[in-house]
Amino acid sequence: MSPPRALARLQFHAGFTFDDAVRVVDYYARLGVSHLYASPILRARAGSTHGYDVVDCHQVNPEIGGEEGLRRLVAALRAQGMGLVVDIVPNHMGVGPENAWWMDVLRHGRDSRYAGHFDIDWQSPDPLLRGRLLLPILGAGYDATLREGHLRLARHRGEWTLRLYDDHLPLSPASTRDLGDDAIATHDPSIDEGRAQLYALIERQHYRLAFWKLASDMVNYRRFFDINELAGLRIERTAVFEDTHRTIFRLYAEGLIDGVRCDHVDGLADPRRYCRQLRHRFDRLRSQRPKDAWPGGAYVVVEKILADDERLRIDWRVDGTTGYEFMDQVSAVLHDEAGEAPLTGLWRKLTGEAADFATQAVRARRQILVDSFESELDRTARALFASARAAVATRDVSLAAIRRVLVELLVHFPVYRTYAGGTGRDAFDEAIFARAVEGALRTLRGEDADLLHLVAAWLGGEAPRSLPPGPVRRARERAISVFQQATSPVAAKAVEDTAGYRYGRLLSRNEVGVDAARLALSPEDFHRHAVERAATFPHALLSTATHDHKRGEDLRARLAVLSEVAGRWVPTVERWRMRHDTFRQRADGRMAPSAADELMLYQMLVGAWPLDLRVDDEDGLEAFATRIAAWQRKALREAKRWTRWTSPNEPYEDACEDFLRAMLSGEAAAELRAFADYIAAPGAANGLAQAVLRMTMPGIPDLYQGTEYWDFSLVDPDNRRPVDFAAHSASLARDPVPREALADWRGGVIKQSVIRRLLCLRKTHPALFAQGGYRPVEAKGPAAAHVLAFVREHRGRMLFVAVGRHLAGWLAGTDGPGVPKTHWEGTTFELPGRNWAGVLTDGVLDGGTVLAADIFAGLPVAAWWGEVLSEPRRGRPGGHA
């Protein structure tokens, strides 16, 4: 296989199409990228800004250029020797009038040819839902919607339909067979008789209409998380797998795409089977690909969030994950564990909240089950109940008891999901279940303890294949599948989207795939992860920014500095809290913002403050305030304490925004700017370190659009703003060396310059990065603790990389991330070989004992190329692509 060298992620939508991407291919080629990495390209709902709501798996999205536009883009890529990786969405589809498959199910119910495509529970215990599909799409109660005339019989495109607001829902053929020309008049909801006739007609449909807020209690199809408009697919069925992937397979066979990123693989019934099936189909199609297509097999990565002690299964036959675990590791190693105690103390003192993040996560899981996943909980409990009823020995177990046990298991489940199948759980999943059972026993009533152990056995502790074929075995397999599909959305909504917005000790550690309970990571553990990745998944993605991140990569890098300067940050916040007391106001019976919301706001303001924003720039301050206000309102609702999406508390939200805007005026704004300036330089050094590690460590670097410059973006949609590619291209053409770019470091060109040189090195020497080993290198001397260093080696060619860490003591309050040589005095490295040439700087070094000051040459990061064999050096490394 010839893996990609580097991917550049682009977000496609009506405002950025394939033809727009054609115009930036040359830029990315000059930068050194080998593949563009596209958001989903199949037809999504009209106006979709992300593409994850696919409504037609057989068509390339016309809003972004359709297949003709895709072919133009691929032609431009091939002309530059580049490829294309695309995001695919096997877990779910967008549903509604634009999805023909879904509308066919509404029309024909269980007799639809697509009824088996969607994960629908047709055996609901609710008599009104049995054999029908719940549609939670009404803006008010059913009776009110009917009486107000929002539901009407209509003719649409020659067929009888049910008009709901501006949409048309299909009616079953049997229900419309006897409708005459006067049907619209006789079904008029404005009169009692007509309303009764219309009600009777609606009751004959294969769906039941309901108020949208009832979805979490009643919905009988699997959703993506708690989003009603995204319905789960039965991708484990071969026919569904082939139908949904037909276009993707054709595009691969024709050489138009070279790999895929599989979204939300944990939502599938059997991720292992799916990934192996996908790999098998790509391998079979490989011989059909044109000769000018990217060589080697398909590149396949999965979106999978791993716990710290969890590993991706090698037998899935994928190239790795999308890189959340690297994002966690590279962030943590730049944090200073010395800041943990004072930052935790500040959080507890100001908020009065003693609970740690793990406790917050448990509380959030319990709340989320009630608020958002009652129907999923009920579905899982009934699957387990069916398993109990299938065996004589357990037929007396009650559904209520199973539900109690299930709640505690889900609340204490320590990972996103397990992967038990017919052979039961493997050793790792067994350990996971043991931890979940241990946690559940602490909160479960004693009478249910025996049932808890029994349920754990049903969910894979006892292999279903050890049972004789029959109803008991089938019920167990079904229960395992339903349970495992339920744990990941509960974890995501509770940990990422609730606890992560409640616990605010240091927001740089509240990120997708990150355990906020752990502030820092030692260099030894960081190296251990790198060595393991090189041995198991050397081609996994390395990401530090994505379309889903909560905070931009350089915003997090700047906030990490607070762990180093906690002694200054803590009293500053305490002073601000007292000084800004007059900015707070009472709203809905409480002071706004709360202490927790205020502390998190301070972090966001100093972390995201634009490097060029002056306090006398009224337009700039207004733009910044508007961005932060959007983040703030979303954060408050996601936290679900004083307000939430389903029932917004606008007085509280408005009071919090008033506080924010007061902060961005006068003396308060000047103090915020001063503190942001104080941590800006060490934050930039962290950002450069993060970028260098992503470009050089085992794995494939992923560049999210526009992040070659500083990335101080906020949560979506802020992180999907348009990129000024003209400016990026112009600075790339100027191509200043990193030392020259230090003079204007605030513009971000220094980051682009560093990235380009390392990507071009990857292009010149791909084997070293694709196959090379990884070996940590220790610095010696007084500044050794401020260095993270390693060597990559392959067939006598070597790359030495060193980055500074915890540099706030040197750089805080200075005007730039450059590190004076005096700080490295007495610190050395032992370099193997000889004839080391600078990648980021000019110069040559011999091997042996080398001064750290010479290695870094004034920068906070360093990369040196050495050819250990006694061959003459062939030009400068990292030459332009």
PDB file of C-alpha atoms in Angstrom, residues 739 819-825 853-854 856-858:
ATOM      1  CA  ARG A 739      13.341  32.707  11.295  1.00  0.00           C
ATOM      2  CA  VAL A 819      13.617  31.443  22.176  1.00  0.00           C
ATOM      3  CA  PRO A 820      16.904  33.258  22.909  1.00  0.00           C
ATOM      4  CA  LYS A 821      19.890  30.915  22.920  1.00  0.00           C
ATOM      5  CA  THR A 822      20.763  31.850  26.496  1.00  0.00           C
ATOM      6  CA  HIS A 823      17.786  29.846  27.783  1.00  0.00           C
ATOM      7  CA  TRP A 824      19.340  26.656  26.412  1.00  0.00           C
ATOM      8  CA  GLU A 825      22.746  27.248  27.962  1.00  0.00           C
ATOM      9  CA  ALA A 853      20.907  26.315  21.352  1.00  0.00           C
ATOM     10  CA  ASP A 854      22.343  25.258  17.988  1.00  0.00           C
ATOM     11  CA  PHE A 856      16.763  25.315  17.974  1.00  0.00           C
ATOM     12  CA  ALA A 857      18.619  28.270  16.441  1.00  0.00           C
ATOM     13  CA  GLY A 858      16.248  30.791  17.990  1.00  0.00           C
TER      14      GLY A 858
END
